[in-house]
PDB file of C-alpha atoms (C1' of nucleotides) in Angstrom:
ATOM      1  CA  MET A 410      76.921  27.615 214.384  1.00 95.00           C
ATOM      2  CA  ASN A 411      75.065  30.301 212.912  1.00 97.00           C
ATOM      3  CA  TYR A 412      74.717  31.813 209.932  1.00 98.00           C
ATOM      4  CA  TRP A 413      75.222  35.585 209.414  1.00 98.00           C
ATOM      5  CA  LEU A 414      75.724  38.580 206.841  1.00 98.00           C
ATOM      6  CA  MET A 415      77.855  41.614 206.979  1.00 98.00           C
ATOM      7  CA  LYS A 416      78.169  44.380 204.159  1.00 98.00           C
ATOM      8  CA  SER A 417      81.310  46.111 203.403  1.00 97.00           C
ATOM      9  CA  GLU A 418      81.763  47.946 200.512  1.00 96.00           C
ATOM     10  CA  PRO A 419      84.473  47.170 197.861  1.00 96.00           C
ATOM     11  CA  GLU A 420      85.341  50.455 196.963  1.00 94.00           C
ATOM     12  CA  VAL A 421      86.994  51.340 201.214  1.00 94.00           C
ATOM     13  CA  PHE A 422      87.140  47.324 201.770  1.00 96.00           C
ATOM     14  CA  GLY A 423      86.374  44.565 200.411  1.00 97.00           C
ATOM     15  CA  ILE A 424      86.855  40.504 199.596  1.00 97.00           C
ATOM     16  CA  THR A 425      89.547  40.599 198.780  1.00 97.00           C
ATOM     17  CA  ASP A 426      91.424  43.248 201.066  1.00 97.00           C
ATOM     18  CA  LEU A 427      89.990  40.902 203.580  1.00 98.00           C
ATOM     19  CA  LYS A 428      92.208  37.332 201.784  1.00 97.00           C
ATOM     20  CA  LEU A 429      95.648  39.780 201.445  1.00 97.00           C
ATOM     21  CA  ARG A 430      94.746  40.789 205.663  1.00 96.00           C
ATOM     22  CA  GLY A 431      94.020  37.041 206.730  1.00 97.00           C
ATOM     23  CA  THR A 432      91.758  38.156 209.638  1.00 97.00           C
ATOM     24  CA  ASP A 433      90.639  41.703 210.228  1.00 97.00           C
ATOM     25  CA  ALA A 434      88.805  43.641 212.767  1.00 97.00           C
ATOM     26  CA  TRP A 435      84.971  44.156 211.296  1.00 97.00           C
ATOM     27  CA  ASP A 436      85.461  48.059 212.988  1.00 96.00           C
ATOM     28  CA  GLY A 437      82.848  51.011 212.312  1.00 95.00           C
ATOM     29  CA  VAL A 438      79.268  49.439 212.921  1.00 96.00           C
ATOM     30  CA  ARG A 439      77.269  52.482 214.332  1.00 95.00           C
ATOM     31  CA  ASN A 440      74.101  50.930 214.294  1.00 95.00           C
ATOM     32  CA  TYR A 441      72.615  49.503 217.333  1.00 95.00           C
ATOM     33  CA  GLN A 442      70.596  46.582 216.231  1.00 95.00           C
ATOM     34  CA  ALA A 443      74.163  45.563 213.807  1.00 96.00           C
ATOM     35  CA  ARG A 444      75.922  45.515 217.200  1.00 96.00           C
ATOM     36  CA  ASN A 445      73.693  43.750 219.099  1.00 96.00           C
ATOM     37  CA  PHE A 446      73.547  41.200 216.347  1.00 97.00           C
ATOM     38  CA  MET A 447      77.481  41.302 216.608  1.00 97.00           C
ATOM     39  CA  LYS A 448      77.402  41.058 220.108  1.00 97.00           C
ATOM     40  CA  ASP A 449      75.463  37.802 219.102  1.00 97.00           C
ATOM     41  CA  MET A 450      78.489  36.066 217.026  1.00 98.00           C
ATOM     42  CA  LYS A 451      80.202  33.231 218.021  1.00 98.00           C
ATOM     43  CA  LYS A 452      83.452  31.993 217.418  1.00 98.00           C
ATOM     44  CA  GLY A 453      83.180  29.354 214.768  1.00 97.00           C
ATOM     45  CA  ASP A 454      80.245  30.292 213.146  1.00 98.00           C
ATOM     46  CA  LEU A 455      80.359  31.976 209.403  1.00 98.00           C
ATOM     47  CA  ALA A 456      79.171  35.024 208.011  1.00 98.00           C
ATOM     48  CA  PHE A 457      78.926  35.999 204.345  1.00 98.00           C
ATOM     49  CA  PHE A 458      80.781  38.565 203.046  1.00 98.00           C
ATOM     50  CA  TYR A 459      78.285  41.282 201.266  1.00 98.00           C
ATOM     51  CA  HIS A 460      79.459  44.315 198.720  1.00 98.00           C
ATOM     52  CA  SER A 461      77.340  46.977 199.343  1.00 96.00           C
ATOM     53  CA  ASN A 462      77.177  49.895 197.060  1.00 95.00           C
ATOM     54  CA  CYS A 463      78.382  49.336 193.980  1.00 94.00           C
ATOM     55  CA  LYS A 464      77.577  47.287 190.876  1.00 92.00           C
ATOM     56  CA  PRO A 465      76.398  44.882 191.077  1.00 95.00           C
ATOM     57  CA  PRO A 466      75.881  44.375 195.000  1.00 97.00           C
ATOM     58  CA  GLY A 467      76.373  40.802 195.854  1.00 97.00           C
ATOM     59  CA  ILE A 468      76.979  38.331 198.451  1.00 97.00           C
ATOM     60  CA  ALA A 469      80.898  37.533 197.399  1.00 97.00           C
ATOM     61  CA  GLY A 470      83.096  35.303 199.707  1.00 97.00           C
ATOM     62  CA  LEU A 471      82.922  33.639 203.010  1.00 97.00           C
ATOM     63  CA  MET A 472      84.292  34.888 206.533  1.00 98.00           C
ATOM     64  CA  GLU A 473      84.762  33.348 209.719  1.00 98.00           C
ATOM     65  CA  VAL A 474      84.521  34.634 213.397  1.00 98.00           C
ATOM     66  CA  VAL A 475      87.645  34.539 215.123  1.00 98.00           C
ATOM     67  CA  ARG A 476      86.917  36.461 218.213  1.00 98.00           C
ATOM     68  CA  GLU A 477      84.000  37.206 219.424  1.00 98.00           C
ATOM     69  CA  ALA A 478      82.789  41.114 220.439  1.00 97.00           C
ATOM     70  CA  TYR A 479      84.541  43.244 222.300  1.00 97.00           C
ATOM     71  CA  PRO A 480      85.435  47.190 222.705  1.00 96.00           C
ATOM     72  CA  ASP A 481      85.513  48.864 218.763  1.00 96.00           C
ATOM     73  CA  HIS A 482      88.641  51.663 219.504  1.00 93.00           C
ATOM     74  CA  THR A 483      87.765  53.379 216.587  1.00 94.00           C
ATOM     75  CA  ALA A 484      85.083  54.944 218.234  1.00 93.00           C
ATOM     76  CA  ARG A 485      87.827  56.849 220.340  1.00 91.00           C
ATOM     77  CA  ASP A 486      90.172  57.607 217.744  1.00 90.00           C
ATOM     78  CA  GLN A 487      89.757  61.122 217.332  1.00 86.00           C
ATOM     79  CA  GLY A 488      91.467  60.890 213.482  1.00 86.00           C
ATOM     80  CA  SER A 489      88.478  58.278 212.057  1.00 89.00           C
ATOM     81  CA  PRO A 490      85.769  58.633 210.316  1.00 89.00           C
ATOM     82  CA  TYR A 491      83.899  56.260 213.315  1.00 92.00           C
ATOM     83  CA  PHE A 492      85.104  58.712 215.850  1.00 91.00           C
ATOM     84  CA  ASP A 493      82.024  58.954 218.493  1.00 92.00           C
ATOM     85  CA  PRO A 494      83.188  61.672 221.233  1.00 89.00           C
ATOM     86  CA  ARG A 495      80.255  59.290 223.522  1.00 90.00           C
ATOM     87  CA  SER A 496      82.677  56.525 223.559  1.00 90.00           C
ATOM     88  CA  SER A 497      84.707  55.861 226.766  1.00 89.00           C
ATOM     89  CA  PRO A 498      87.101  53.853 228.281  1.00 89.00           C
ATOM     90  CA  LYS A 499      84.378  52.819 231.105  1.00 88.00           C
ATOM     91  CA  ASN A 500      81.215  52.764 228.504  1.00 89.00           C
ATOM     92  CA  PRO A 501      83.139  52.256 224.886  1.00 92.00           C
ATOM     93  CA  ILE A 502      79.112  51.798 223.769  1.00 93.00           C
ATOM     94  CA  TRP A 503      80.015  50.140 220.318  1.00 96.00           C
ATOM     95  CA  SER A 504      81.670  46.918 219.203  1.00 96.00           C
ATOM     96  CA  MET A 505      83.247  45.117 216.771  1.00 97.00           C
ATOM     97  CA  VAL A 506      84.488  41.503 216.094  1.00 98.00           C
ATOM     98  CA  ASP A 507      87.462  40.096 214.010  1.00 98.00           C
ATOM     99  CA  VAL A 508      86.669  37.628 211.335  1.00 98.00           C
ATOM    100  CA  LYS A 509      88.752  35.585 209.252  1.00 98.00           C
ATOM    101  CA  PHE A 510      88.993  35.153 205.002  1.00 98.00           C
ATOM    102  CA  VAL A 511      87.611  32.031 204.339  1.00 97.00           C
ATOM    103  CA  CYS A 512      87.065  32.216 200.989  1.00 96.00           C
ATOM    104  CA  ALA A 513      85.763  34.493 197.818  1.00 96.00           C
ATOM    105  CA  PHE A 514      82.684  33.060 195.899  1.00 95.00           C
ATOM    106  CA  SER A 515      84.208  32.080 192.245  1.00 93.00           C
ATOM    107  CA  GLN A 516      81.463  33.964 190.485  1.00 93.00           C
ATOM    108  CA  LEU A 517      79.406  36.863 192.478  1.00 96.00           C
ATOM    109  CA  ILE A 518      75.920  35.821 193.718  1.00 97.00           C
ATOM    110  CA  THR A 519      74.489  39.096 192.862  1.00 96.00           C
ATOM    111  CA  LEU A 520      71.200  40.570 194.399  1.00 96.00           C
ATOM    112  CA  GLU A 521      69.314  39.516 191.981  1.00 95.00           C
ATOM    113  CA  THR A 522      70.332  35.461 191.588  1.00 96.00           C
ATOM    114  CA  LEU A 523      69.327  36.232 195.317  1.00 96.00           C
ATOM    115  CA  ARG A 524      66.103  38.025 194.609  1.00 95.00           C
ATOM    116  CA  GLU A 525      65.153  34.949 191.653  1.00 93.00           C
ATOM    117  CA  GLN A 526      65.668  32.657 194.475  1.00 93.00           C
ATOM    118  CA  GLY A 527      62.130  32.897 195.922  1.00 86.00           C
ATOM    119  CA  GLU A 528      61.058  30.207 198.806  1.00 88.00           C
ATOM    120  CA  ALA A 529      64.396  29.451 199.629  1.00 89.00           C
ATOM    121  CA  LEU A 530      65.422  32.633 200.569  1.00 93.00           C
ATOM    122  CA  ASN A 531      62.155  34.126 201.790  1.00 88.00           C
ATOM    123  CA  ASP A 532      63.325  35.141 205.418  1.00 89.00           C
ATOM    124  CA  LEU A 533      66.275  36.578 204.014  1.00 95.00           C
ATOM    125  CA  LEU A 534      66.263  39.525 205.802  1.00 95.00           C
ATOM    126  CA  LEU A 535      68.690  41.237 203.225  1.00 96.00           C
ATOM    127  CA  LEU A 536      66.126  40.966 200.183  1.00 95.00           C
ATOM    128  CA  ARG A 537      62.872  42.610 202.672  1.00 92.00           C
ATOM    129  CA  LYS A 538      62.078  45.715 201.988  1.00 87.00           C
ATOM    130  CA  GLY A 539      63.834  48.716 203.231  1.00 87.00           C
ATOM    131  CA  ASN A 540      66.197  46.649 204.608  1.00 89.00           C
ATOM    132  CA  ARG A 541      69.336  48.768 206.038  1.00 92.00           C
ATOM    133  CA  LEU A 542      71.063  46.695 208.445  1.00 95.00           C
ATOM    134  CA  SER A 543      74.692  46.109 207.890  1.00 96.00           C
ATOM    135  CA  VAL A 544      75.061  42.855 209.732  1.00 97.00           C
ATOM    136  CA  MET A 545      71.917  40.604 210.609  1.00 97.00           C
ATOM    137  CA  PRO A 546      71.473  36.992 210.607  1.00 97.00           C
ATOM    138  CA  VAL A 547      71.291  34.347 207.821  1.00 97.00           C
ATOM    139  CA  ASP A 548      69.279  31.209 209.276  1.00 95.00           C
ATOM    140  CA  LYS A 549      70.436  27.914 208.173  1.00 94.00           C
ATOM    141  CA  LYS A 550      67.955  27.277 205.082  1.00 93.00           C
ATOM    142  CA  ALA A 551      69.121  30.163 203.684  1.00 95.00           C
ATOM    143  CA  ALA A 552      72.923  29.817 204.452  1.00 96.00           C
ATOM    144  CA  GLU A 553      72.399  25.825 202.858  1.00 94.00           C
ATOM    145  CA  HIS A 554      71.276  27.029 199.848  1.00 94.00           C
ATOM    146  CA  ILE A 555      73.412  29.842 199.552  1.00 95.00           C
ATOM    147  CA  MET A 556      76.163  28.033 199.964  1.00 93.00           C
ATOM    148  CA  HIS A 557      76.044  24.990 197.584  1.00 89.00           C
ATOM    149  CA  GLY A 558      72.625  25.914 195.670  1.00 84.00           C
ATOM    150  CA  LEU A 559      74.999  29.158 194.835  1.00 87.00           C
ATOM    151  CA  ALA A 560      78.505  29.490 195.283  1.00 84.00           C
ATOM    152  CA  GLY A 561      79.280  25.760 195.412  1.00 78.00           C
ATOM    153  CA  TYR A 562      80.260  25.849 197.954  1.00 76.00           C
ATOM    154  CA  LYS A 563      81.803  22.328 199.492  1.00 69.00           C
ATOM    155  CA  THR A 564      82.521  21.857 203.338  1.00 64.00           C
ATOM    156  CA  THR A 565      85.178  20.123 204.266  1.00 56.00           C
TER     157      THR A 565
ATOM    158  C1'  DG B1269      71.859  62.009 190.841  1.00 59.55           C
ATOM    159  C1'  DC B1270      67.829  59.938 192.633  1.00 59.55           C
ATOM    160  C1'  DC B1271      64.827  59.058 196.671  1.00 59.55           C
ATOM    161  C1'  DA B1272      62.225  55.911 199.458  1.00 59.55           C
ATOM    162  C1'  DA B1273      62.785  53.313 203.587  1.00 59.55           C
ATOM    163  C1'  DC B1274      64.917  54.426 207.675  1.00 59.55           C
ATOM    164  C1'  DG B1275      67.478  55.365 212.713  1.00 59.55           C
ATOM    165  C1'  DT B1276      68.554  58.849 215.184  1.00 59.55           C
ATOM    166  C1'  DT B1277      68.260  64.191 217.511  1.00 59.55           C
ATOM    167  C1'  DG B1278      65.845  67.354 220.013  1.00 59.55           C
ATOM    168  C1'  DG B1279      62.594  71.088 220.688  1.00 59.55           C
ATOM    169  C1'  DC B1280      57.769  71.475 222.857  1.00 59.55           C
TER     170       DC B1280
ATOM    171  C1'  DG C 364      56.795  60.717 224.623  1.00 59.55           C
ATOM    172  C1'  DC C 365      55.702  62.712 220.205  1.00 59.55           C
ATOM    173  C1'  DC C 366      56.897  63.893 215.965  1.00 59.55           C
ATOM    174  C1'  DA C 367      59.309  67.020 212.629  1.00 59.55           C
ATOM    175  C1'  DA C 368      63.625  67.768 210.790  1.00 59.55           C
ATOM    176  C1'  DC C 369      67.744  65.582 209.060  1.00 59.55           C
ATOM    177  C1'  DG C 370      71.443  62.055 208.320  1.00 59.55           C
ATOM    178  C1'  DT C 371      72.524  57.792 206.153  1.00 59.55           C
ATOM    179  C1'  DT C 372      71.806  53.800 203.349  1.00 59.55           C
ATOM    180  C1'  DG C 373      71.784  51.386 198.810  1.00 59.55           C
ATOM    181  C1'  DG C 374      70.134  50.280 195.082  1.00 59.55           C
ATOM    182  C1'  DC C 375      68.304  51.525 190.728  1.00 59.55           C
TER     183       DC C 375
END
DNA sequence: GCCAACGTTGGC
DNA sequence: GCCAACGTTGGC
């Protein structure tokens, strides 16, 4: 089982939206590196839901991958902001996964808090300078530190 | 609103 | 294949 982190702007789609929907398709990823990470996701993997471009930014909750990568049909929808004319049925180019709401953390784990963790989160790509990836892997050590050390999340 | 960092595009 | 120009991300 692997851990991931996925960014979304809460004004567009936040953790409360996912909670309401239960399960949703993570569409609109238009970056090759992020897409490739999504293709590596397996059913049962856990992903942190990160709120970006807001005050304050941070990790808002947890979700689970319930369907592995399949074509992102919004790329072929002319009315969609994610429309990409290069996408075709034979070569959809872009992928998405389905994610299920697991929990919203009682308190947002802010970016500032994450930066204060020092060694425990040294390898977290999110904290690397200039990082703009919207989908990224999180190693087990960092993931457990965030879940158990910061979120107080208990696995059943 | 600013701007650093990064990805993409397209001329050559 | 290089690289300048441009667009986007996202923290501040």
